[in-house]
Amino acid sequence: MRLVGVGVGPGDPELVTVKAVRELREAAVVFVPVTDTGEVGRAEATVLAYVDGSSVRRLRFAIHDDDARNTAWDRAGAEVAEALRHGTAAFATIGDPNVYSTFTYLAGTVRDLVPEVEISTVPGITAMQDLAARSGTVLVEGTETLALLPFTAGEQVLAQALATFDTVVAYKGGRSFEAVLDVVRRAGRIEEAVYGARLGLDGEQVQHAAEHIGPAHYLSTLLVPAKRTGRGGRL
């Protein structure tokens, strides 16, 4: 009895690993997350590039309301627990299943229902790696440090990270993105900052953060690279 969280990358099907494809194809059921709007999600679209749709089942999750969110987790956990009777169940998640992923909550819920379940994960390429590649930005080198945080952690947390770490990456922009850019400007690091959204998909955005106007996509990435003095400056 096994549940595996499979990272399918930020959206581009070509960035799915060979191991991830094998796990998805061998699973009796492949679960994919969708929001309560019911639209096809990024993980589902990526999975369907490799797996026959007959084995794919949707799990609906709520985003904004705490009660609805907990109810959705309970319902999803029960559905996955039932599916485990038929063999391995896979849960496909964008990015990596151990980085800001719904899989964490799902796995905990399923373990409470089925204590003997074996839970494992397959790592996936993250949005910060994809944005670094698409924008030609080096994440870290030498002794440089890296911080990853969600925009939802707040302006003070972002300001502290910018003052403490060499490279800072922030996820989940949404309507607070203008405030986030203000924090980066005050830190004197806006010129190097890069914004990315819908990476590898139609409507992809990769641009200097200072050029972005208006709200950001919910699944967006801000990359503020380290200030470098030259080759090998921080070895």
Tab-separated table of N, CA and C in Angstrom, residues 75-215:
chain	number	residue	atom	x	y	z
A	75	ARG	N	-11.874	15.254	2.701
A	75	ARG	CA	-12.533	14.539	1.611
A	75	ARG	C	-11.496	13.915	0.677
A	76	ALA	N	-10.451	14.665	0.363
A	76	ALA	CA	-9.405	14.158	-0.529
A	76	ALA	C	-8.667	12.990	0.118
A	77	GLY	N	-8.381	13.104	1.416
A	77	GLY	CA	-7.685	12.026	2.106
A	77	GLY	C	-8.485	10.741	2.098
A	78	ALA	N	-9.790	10.851	2.309
A	78	ALA	CA	-10.651	9.673	2.308
A	78	ALA	C	-10.698	9.029	0.928
A	79	GLU	N	-10.716	9.849	-0.111
A	79	GLU	CA	-10.775	9.316	-1.480
A	79	GLU	C	-9.483	8.590	-1.835
A	80	VAL	N	-8.347	9.171	-1.430
A	80	VAL	CA	-7.065	8.526	-1.708
A	80	VAL	C	-6.935	7.235	-0.902
A	81	ALA	N	-7.353	7.268	0.356
A	81	ALA	CA	-7.285	6.065	1.194
A	81	ALA	C	-8.072	4.919	0.575
A	82	GLU	N	-9.215	5.223	0.013
A	82	GLU	CA	-10.027	4.195	-0.644
A	82	GLU	C	-9.315	3.657	-1.882
A	83	ALA	N	-8.666	4.543	-2.646
A	83	ALA	CA	-7.986	4.131	-3.874
A	83	ALA	C	-6.790	3.232	-3.594
A	84	LEU	N	-6.197	3.356	-2.414
A	84	LEU	CA	-5.031	2.547	-2.073
A	84	LEU	C	-5.360	1.058	-2.010
A	85	ARG	N	-6.626	0.718	-1.907
A	85	ARG	CA	-7.030	-0.692	-1.918
A	85	ARG	C	-6.701	-1.358	-3.248
A	86	HIS	N	-6.563	-0.555	-4.297
A	86	HIS	CA	-6.363	-1.082	-5.642
A	86	HIS	C	-4.902	-1.023	-6.088
A	87	GLY	N	-4.015	-0.561	-5.227
A	87	GLY	CA	-2.606	-0.491	-5.570
A	87	GLY	C	-2.024	0.879	-5.271
A	88	THR	N	-0.878	1.156	-5.864
A	88	THR	CA	-0.194	2.424	-5.638
A	88	THR	C	-1.015	3.597	-6.165
A	89	ALA	N	-1.097	4.628	-5.363
A	89	ALA	CA	-1.739	5.863	-5.792
A	89	ALA	C	-0.670	6.944	-5.900
A	90	ALA	N	-0.707	7.703	-6.970
A	90	ALA	CA	0.223	8.811	-7.157
A	90	ALA	C	-0.538	10.120	-7.062
A	91	PHE	N	0.121	11.128	-6.531
A	91	PHE	CA	-0.447	12.472	-6.491
A	91	PHE	C	0.530	13.383	-7.204
A	92	ALA	N	0.096	13.979	-8.301
A	92	ALA	CA	0.965	14.856	-9.084
A	92	ALA	C	0.847	16.287	-8.585
A	93	THR	N	1.980	16.899	-8.339
A	93	THR	CA	1.994	18.272	-7.854
A	93	THR	C	2.973	19.098	-8.665
A	94	ILE	N	2.629	20.333	-8.959
A	94	ILE	CA	3.564	21.195	-9.685
A	94	ILE	C	4.795	21.430	-8.819
A	95	GLY	N	5.913	21.693	-9.471
A	95	GLY	CA	7.144	21.913	-8.733
A	95	GLY	C	7.607	20.638	-8.056
A	96	ASP	N	7.922	20.751	-6.773
A	96	ASP	CA	8.447	19.647	-5.981
A	96	ASP	C	7.478	19.332	-4.845
A	97	PRO	N	7.221	18.060	-4.549
A	97	PRO	CA	6.238	17.722	-3.517
A	97	PRO	C	6.643	18.098	-2.098
A	98	ASN	N	7.900	18.490	-1.908
A	98	ASN	CA	8.353	18.883	-0.575
A	98	ASN	C	8.598	20.383	-0.450
A	99	VAL	N	8.140	21.141	-1.449
A	99	VAL	CA	8.317	22.600	-1.431
A	99	VAL	C	6.963	23.279	-1.641
A	100	TYR	N	6.367	23.769	-0.562
A	100	TYR	CA	5.076	24.479	-0.625
A	100	TYR	C	4.025	23.687	-1.409
A	101	SER	N	3.897	22.411	-1.120
A	101	SER	CA	3.006	21.552	-1.895
A	101	SER	C	1.815	21.078	-1.081
A	102	THR	N	0.683	20.954	-1.746
A	102	THR	CA	-0.519	20.386	-1.138
A	102	THR	C	-0.296	18.937	-0.719
A	103	PHE	N	0.668	18.283	-1.337
A	103	PHE	CA	0.903	16.879	-1.011
A	103	PHE	C	1.223	16.683	0.468
A	104	THR	N	1.892	17.622	1.081
A	104	THR	CA	2.243	17.515	2.496
A	104	THR	C	1.002	17.280	3.347
A	105	TYR	N	-0.041	18.073	3.110
A	105	TYR	CA	-1.272	17.972	3.903
A	105	TYR	C	-2.045	16.706	3.545
A	106	LEU	N	-2.044	16.365	2.263
A	106	LEU	CA	-2.738	15.163	1.832
A	106	LEU	C	-2.092	13.925	2.448
A	107	ALA	N	-0.770	13.845	2.410
A	107	ALA	CA	-0.066	12.683	2.945
A	107	ALA	C	-0.334	12.513	4.434
A	108	GLY	N	-0.332	13.618	5.175
A	108	GLY	CA	-0.615	13.546	6.601
A	108	GLY	C	-2.015	13.043	6.882
A	109	THR	N	-2.977	13.493	6.090
A	109	THR	CA	-4.365	13.061	6.257
A	109	THR	C	-4.515	11.578	5.960
A	110	VAL	N	-3.880	11.134	4.873
A	110	VAL	CA	-3.963	9.720	4.494
A	110	VAL	C	-3.288	8.846	5.540
A	111	ARG	N	-2.174	9.280	6.081
A	111	ARG	CA	-1.478	8.487	7.100
A	111	ARG	C	-2.341	8.310	8.353
A	112	ASP	N	-3.104	9.341	8.710
A	112	ASP	CA	-4.008	9.222	9.848
A	112	ASP	C	-5.085	8.169	9.595
A	113	LEU	N	-5.528	8.062	8.332
A	113	LEU	CA	-6.582	7.116	7.978
A	113	LEU	C	-6.036	5.710	7.748
A	114	VAL	N	-4.817	5.651	7.188
A	114	VAL	CA	-4.203	4.359	6.858
A	114	VAL	C	-2.769	4.368	7.405
A	115	PRO	N	-2.585	4.095	8.698
A	115	PRO	CA	-1.259	4.210	9.320
A	115	PRO	C	-0.177	3.360	8.656
A	116	GLU	N	-0.564	2.259	8.021
A	116	GLU	CA	0.434	1.362	7.428
A	116	GLU	C	0.877	1.783	6.038
A	117	VAL	N	0.330	2.862	5.502
A	117	VAL	CA	0.678	3.278	4.156
A	117	VAL	C	2.143	3.685	4.065
A	118	GLU	N	2.770	3.326	2.958
A	118	GLU	CA	4.136	3.769	2.672
A	118	GLU	C	4.038	5.048	1.844
A	119	ILE	N	4.694	6.105	2.301
A	119	ILE	CA	4.637	7.384	1.597
A	119	ILE	C	6.029	7.753	1.102
A	120	SER	N	6.119	8.101	-0.171
A	120	SER	CA	7.395	8.507	-0.753
A	120	SER	C	7.163	9.669	-1.710
A	121	THR	N	8.247	10.275	-2.153
A	121	THR	CA	8.136	11.413	-3.072
A	121	THR	C	9.167	11.297	-4.189
A	122	VAL	N	8.829	11.903	-5.307
A	122	VAL	CA	9.741	12.035	-6.439
A	122	VAL	C	9.989	13.529	-6.638
A	123	PRO	N	11.226	13.994	-6.521
A	123	PRO	CA	11.484	15.427	-6.633
A	123	PRO	C	11.186	15.958	-8.024
A	124	GLY	N	10.817	17.231	-8.063
A	124	GLY	CA	10.535	17.875	-9.337
A	124	GLY	C	11.302	19.174	-9.469
A	125	ILE	N	11.474	19.630	-10.683
A	125	ILE	CA	12.127	20.910	-10.934
A	125	ILE	C	11.230	22.028	-10.416
A	126	THR	N	11.812	22.975	-9.723
A	126	THR	CA	11.043	24.055	-9.115
A	126	THR	C	10.959	25.273	-10.032
A	127	ALA	N	10.014	26.139	-9.717
A	127	ALA	CA	9.834	27.358	-10.513
A	127	ALA	C	11.058	28.252	-10.454
A	128	MET	N	11.735	28.282	-9.299
A	128	MET	CA	12.906	29.167	-9.220
A	128	MET	C	14.029	28.666	-10.131
A	129	GLN	N	14.156	27.345	-10.268
A	129	GLN	CA	15.164	26.804	-11.181
A	129	GLN	C	14.797	27.105	-12.636
A	130	ASP	N	13.519	26.944	-12.958
A	130	ASP	CA	13.074	27.194	-14.321
A	130	ASP	C	13.215	28.671	-14.683
A	131	LEU	N	12.839	29.552	-13.760
A	131	LEU	CA	12.970	30.991	-14.029
A	131	LEU	C	14.430	31.382	-14.178
A	132	ALA	N	15.304	30.810	-13.361
A	132	ALA	CA	16.736	31.100	-13.484
A	132	ALA	C	17.234	30.707	-14.871
A	133	ALA	N	16.799	29.538	-15.352
A	133	ALA	CA	17.240	29.069	-16.668
A	133	ALA	C	16.680	29.943	-17.784
A	134	ARG	N	15.386	30.273	-17.696
A	134	ARG	CA	14.742	31.026	-18.776
A	134	ARG	C	15.214	32.476	-18.834
A	135	SER	N	15.638	33.006	-17.705
A	135	SER	CA	16.082	34.405	-17.678
A	135	SER	C	17.601	34.540	-17.738
A	136	GLY	N	18.318	33.410	-17.740
A	136	GLY	CA	19.775	33.463	-17.763
A	136	GLY	C	20.358	34.027	-16.484
A	137	THR	N	19.724	33.700	-15.358
A	137	THR	CA	20.143	34.227	-14.061
A	137	THR	C	20.766	33.122	-13.224
A	138	VAL	N	21.950	33.373	-12.683
A	138	VAL	CA	22.588	32.409	-11.785
A	138	VAL	C	21.972	32.551	-10.397
A	139	LEU	N	21.509	31.436	-9.831
A	139	LEU	CA	20.889	31.498	-8.505
A	139	LEU	C	21.926	31.799	-7.418
A	140	VAL	N	22.914	30.944	-7.274
A	140	VAL	CA	23.963	31.156	-6.272
A	140	VAL	C	25.276	30.585	-6.793
A	141	GLU	N	26.359	31.130	-6.306
A	141	GLU	CA	27.680	30.606	-6.615
A	141	GLU	C	28.580	30.815	-5.410
A	142	GLY	N	29.675	30.049	-5.368
A	142	GLY	CA	30.633	30.207	-4.276
A	142	GLY	C	30.017	30.034	-2.906
A	143	THR	N	30.201	31.026	-2.051
A	143	THR	CA	29.685	30.983	-0.679
A	143	THR	C	28.385	31.766	-0.518
A	144	GLU	N	27.737	32.129	-1.619
A	144	GLU	CA	26.492	32.901	-1.548
A	144	GLU	C	25.386	32.098	-0.872
A	145	THR	N	24.462	32.818	-0.241
A	145	THR	CA	23.336	32.196	0.439
A	145	THR	C	22.047	32.442	-0.336
A	146	LEU	N	21.058	31.567	-0.084
A	146	LEU	CA	19.793	31.621	-0.823
A	146	LEU	C	18.627	31.514	0.142
A	147	ALA	N	17.630	32.388	-0.018
A	147	ALA	CA	16.398	32.326	0.775
A	147	ALA	C	15.212	32.141	-0.153
A	148	LEU	N	14.292	31.244	0.241
A	148	LEU	CA	13.051	31.017	-0.495
A	148	LEU	C	11.890	31.242	0.462
A	149	LEU	N	10.923	32.076	0.062
A	149	LEU	CA	9.792	32.377	0.929
A	149	LEU	C	8.569	32.704	0.086
A	150	PRO	N	7.381	32.562	0.648
A	150	PRO	CA	6.170	32.971	-0.058
A	150	PRO	C	5.911	34.459	0.162
A	151	PHE	N	5.324	35.123	-0.825
A	151	PHE	CA	4.944	36.524	-0.650
A	151	PHE	C	4.047	36.687	0.575
A	152	THR	N	3.244	35.663	0.853
A	152	THR	CA	2.277	35.734	1.942
A	152	THR	C	2.933	35.799	3.319
A	153	ALA	N	4.236	35.597	3.395
A	153	ALA	CA	4.928	35.714	4.683
A	153	ALA	C	4.954	37.154	5.169
A	154	GLY	N	4.767	38.111	4.257
A	154	GLY	CA	4.689	39.509	4.654
A	154	GLY	C	5.893	40.339	4.244
A	155	GLU	N	5.685	41.643	4.215
A	155	GLU	CA	6.726	42.570	3.758
A	155	GLU	C	7.947	42.562	4.673
A	156	GLN	N	7.723	42.470	5.970
A	156	GLN	CA	8.845	42.515	6.912
A	156	GLN	C	9.771	41.309	6.731
A	157	VAL	N	9.174	40.146	6.513
A	157	VAL	CA	9.976	38.940	6.305
A	157	VAL	C	10.796	39.064	5.026
A	158	LEU	N	10.188	39.597	3.972
A	158	LEU	CA	10.910	39.785	2.721
A	158	LEU	C	12.041	40.789	2.898
A	159	ALA	N	11.773	41.897	3.584
A	159	ALA	CA	12.806	42.914	3.807
A	159	ALA	C	13.984	42.330	4.583
A	160	GLN	N	13.688	41.508	5.576
A	160	GLN	CA	14.748	40.888	6.368
A	160	GLN	C	15.573	39.922	5.521
A	161	ALA	N	14.896	39.172	4.661
A	161	ALA	CA	15.610	38.235	3.791
A	161	ALA	C	16.532	38.983	2.834
A	162	LEU	N	16.038	40.078	2.273
A	162	LEU	CA	16.850	40.868	1.349
A	162	LEU	C	18.077	41.470	2.029
A	163	ALA	N	17.945	41.757	3.315
A	163	ALA	CA	19.059	42.340	4.064
A	163	ALA	C	20.041	41.280	4.550
A	164	THR	N	19.616	40.016	4.546
A	164	THR	CA	20.410	38.953	5.164
A	164	THR	C	21.012	37.985	4.156
A	165	PHE	N	20.275	37.683	3.084
A	165	PHE	CA	20.716	36.670	2.130
A	165	PHE	C	21.177	37.309	0.819
A	166	ASP	N	22.028	36.584	0.097
A	166	ASP	CA	22.530	37.092	-1.175
A	166	ASP	C	21.466	37.026	-2.261
A	167	THR	N	20.895	35.853	-2.467
A	167	THR	CA	19.817	35.673	-3.444
A	167	THR	C	18.520	35.382	-2.709
A	168	VAL	N	17.448	36.030	-3.134
A	168	VAL	CA	16.140	35.837	-2.500
A	168	VAL	C	15.125	35.491	-3.578
A	169	VAL	N	14.347	34.447	-3.323
A	169	VAL	CA	13.291	34.021	-4.241
A	169	VAL	C	11.977	34.025	-3.473
A	170	ALA	N	10.938	34.603	-4.087
A	170	ALA	CA	9.625	34.654	-3.448
A	170	ALA	C	8.574	34.102	-4.397
A	171	TYR	N	7.674	33.286	-3.831
A	171	TYR	CA	6.583	32.674	-4.586
A	171	TYR	C	5.247	33.330	-4.245
A	172	LYS	N	4.222	32.998	-5.033
A	172	LYS	CA	2.820	33.330	-4.747
A	172	LYS	C	2.576	34.829	-4.654
A	173	GLY	N	2.686	35.511	-5.783
A	173	GLY	CA	2.570	36.961	-5.823
A	173	GLY	C	1.174	37.485	-5.606
A	174	GLY	N	0.315	37.298	-6.600
A	174	GLY	CA	-1.055	37.763	-6.471
A	174	GLY	C	-1.160	39.271	-6.326
A	175	ARG	N	-2.204	39.686	-5.617
A	175	ARG	CA	-2.526	41.109	-5.521
A	175	ARG	C	-1.523	41.911	-4.701
A	176	SER	N	-0.665	41.251	-3.930
A	176	SER	CA	0.300	41.972	-3.097
A	176	SER	C	1.597	42.285	-3.832
A	177	PHE	N	1.663	42.009	-5.122
A	177	PHE	CA	2.943	42.100	-5.821
A	177	PHE	C	3.509	43.519	-5.850
A	178	GLU	N	2.660	44.523	-5.996
A	178	GLU	CA	3.169	45.901	-6.007
A	178	GLU	C	3.852	46.244	-4.688
A	179	ALA	N	3.267	45.800	-3.587
A	179	ALA	CA	3.889	46.035	-2.276
A	179	ALA	C	5.221	45.304	-2.174
A	180	VAL	N	5.281	44.121	-2.742
A	180	VAL	CA	6.524	43.349	-2.745
A	180	VAL	C	7.613	44.093	-3.508
A	181	LEU	N	7.261	44.613	-4.683
A	181	LEU	CA	8.243	45.365	-5.461
A	181	LEU	C	8.730	46.600	-4.712
A	182	ASP	N	7.852	47.235	-3.960
A	182	ASP	CA	8.263	48.396	-3.160
A	182	ASP	C	9.326	48.004	-2.145
A	183	VAL	N	9.173	46.831	-1.534
A	183	VAL	CA	10.166	46.360	-0.571
A	183	VAL	C	11.508	46.137	-1.265
A	184	VAL	N	11.465	45.550	-2.458
A	184	VAL	CA	12.696	45.298	-3.200
A	184	VAL	C	13.355	46.609	-3.623
A	185	ARG	N	12.550	47.592	-4.003
A	185	ARG	CA	13.096	48.904	-4.377
A	185	ARG	C	13.788	49.559	-3.181
A	186	ARG	N	13.131	49.520	-2.034
A	186	ARG	CA	13.715	50.135	-0.834
A	186	ARG	C	15.022	49.456	-0.435
A	187	ALA	N	15.156	48.190	-0.779
A	187	ALA	CA	16.384	47.459	-0.479
A	187	ALA	C	17.476	47.746	-1.509
A	188	GLY	N	17.145	48.524	-2.553
A	188	GLY	CA	18.109	48.865	-3.589
A	188	GLY	C	18.468	47.708	-4.502
A	189	ARG	N	17.507	46.777	-4.699
A	189	ARG	CA	17.828	45.575	-5.472
A	189	ARG	C	16.854	45.331	-6.622
A	190	ILE	N	16.119	46.341	-7.011
A	190	ILE	CA	15.108	46.158	-8.043
A	190	ILE	C	15.719	45.966	-9.432
A	191	GLU	N	16.880	46.542	-9.694
A	191	GLU	CA	17.458	46.484	-11.040
A	191	GLU	C	17.797	45.061	-11.463
A	192	GLU	N	18.188	44.213	-10.517
A	192	GLU	CA	18.574	42.850	-10.850
A	192	GLU	C	17.404	41.876	-10.795
A	193	ALA	N	16.276	42.293	-10.206
A	193	ALA	CA	15.173	41.373	-9.943
A	193	ALA	C	14.478	40.926	-11.227
A	194	VAL	N	14.054	39.658	-11.248
A	194	VAL	CA	13.396	39.057	-12.404
A	194	VAL	C	12.043	38.500	-11.972
A	195	TYR	N	11.028	38.709	-12.821
A	195	TYR	CA	9.681	38.206	-12.558
A	195	TYR	C	9.337	37.129	-13.576
A	196	GLY	N	8.670	36.064	-13.104
A	196	GLY	CA	8.239	35.010	-14.017
A	196	GLY	C	6.884	34.457	-13.638
A	197	ALA	N	6.076	34.120	-14.638
A	197	ALA	CA	4.768	33.513	-14.407
A	197	ALA	C	4.414	32.640	-15.609
A	198	ARG	N	3.632	31.589	-15.373
A	198	ARG	CA	3.200	30.651	-16.420
A	198	ARG	C	4.396	30.132	-17.208
A	199	LEU	N	5.436	29.738	-16.487
A	199	LEU	CA	6.668	29.309	-17.129
A	199	LEU	C	6.441	28.046	-17.968
A	200	GLY	N	6.876	28.104	-19.223
A	200	GLY	CA	6.745	26.972	-20.118
A	200	GLY	C	5.366	26.786	-20.708
A	201	LEU	N	4.454	27.717	-20.450
A	201	LEU	CA	3.077	27.597	-20.923
A	201	LEU	C	2.728	28.766	-21.840
A	202	ASP	N	1.577	28.679	-22.503
A	202	ASP	CA	1.097	29.813	-23.289
A	202	ASP	C	0.919	31.009	-22.353
A	203	GLY	N	1.322	32.167	-22.809
A	203	GLY	CA	1.215	33.358	-21.974
A	203	GLY	C	2.340	33.501	-20.981
A	204	GLU	N	3.437	32.795	-21.210
A	204	GLU	CA	4.591	32.882	-20.307
A	204	GLU	C	5.070	34.324	-20.172
A	205	GLN	N	5.426	34.689	-18.942
A	205	GLN	CA	6.000	36.010	-18.670
A	205	GLN	C	7.353	35.838	-17.991
A	206	VAL	N	8.374	36.365	-18.601
A	206	VAL	CA	9.708	36.429	-18.004
A	206	VAL	C	10.236	37.819	-18.307
A	207	GLN	N	10.413	38.637	-17.278
A	207	GLN	CA	10.809	40.022	-17.515
A	207	GLN	C	11.501	40.601	-16.291
A	208	HIS	N	12.139	41.750	-16.498
A	208	HIS	CA	12.682	42.478	-15.354
A	208	HIS	C	11.517	42.866	-14.451
A	209	ALA	N	11.658	42.623	-13.176
A	209	ALA	CA	10.557	42.874	-12.246
A	209	ALA	C	10.107	44.330	-12.280
A	210	ALA	N	11.035	45.252	-12.490
A	210	ALA	CA	10.705	46.674	-12.510
A	210	ALA	C	9.761	47.031	-13.647
A	211	GLU	N	9.698	46.177	-14.683
A	211	GLU	CA	8.844	46.447	-15.836
A	211	GLU	C	7.430	45.916	-15.645
A	212	HIS	N	7.207	45.124	-14.610
A	212	HIS	CA	5.894	44.522	-14.412
A	212	HIS	C	4.921	45.544	-13.837
A	213	ILE	N	3.728	45.580	-14.396
A	213	ILE	CA	2.702	46.526	-13.958
A	213	ILE	C	1.450	45.743	-13.545
A	214	GLY	N	0.883	46.102	-12.412
A	214	GLY	CA	-0.361	45.490	-11.970
A	214	GLY	C	-0.154	44.256	-11.125
A	215	PRO	N	-1.261	43.580	-10.772
A	215	PRO	CA	-1.182	42.375	-9.946
A	215	PRO	C	-0.393	41.275	-10.648
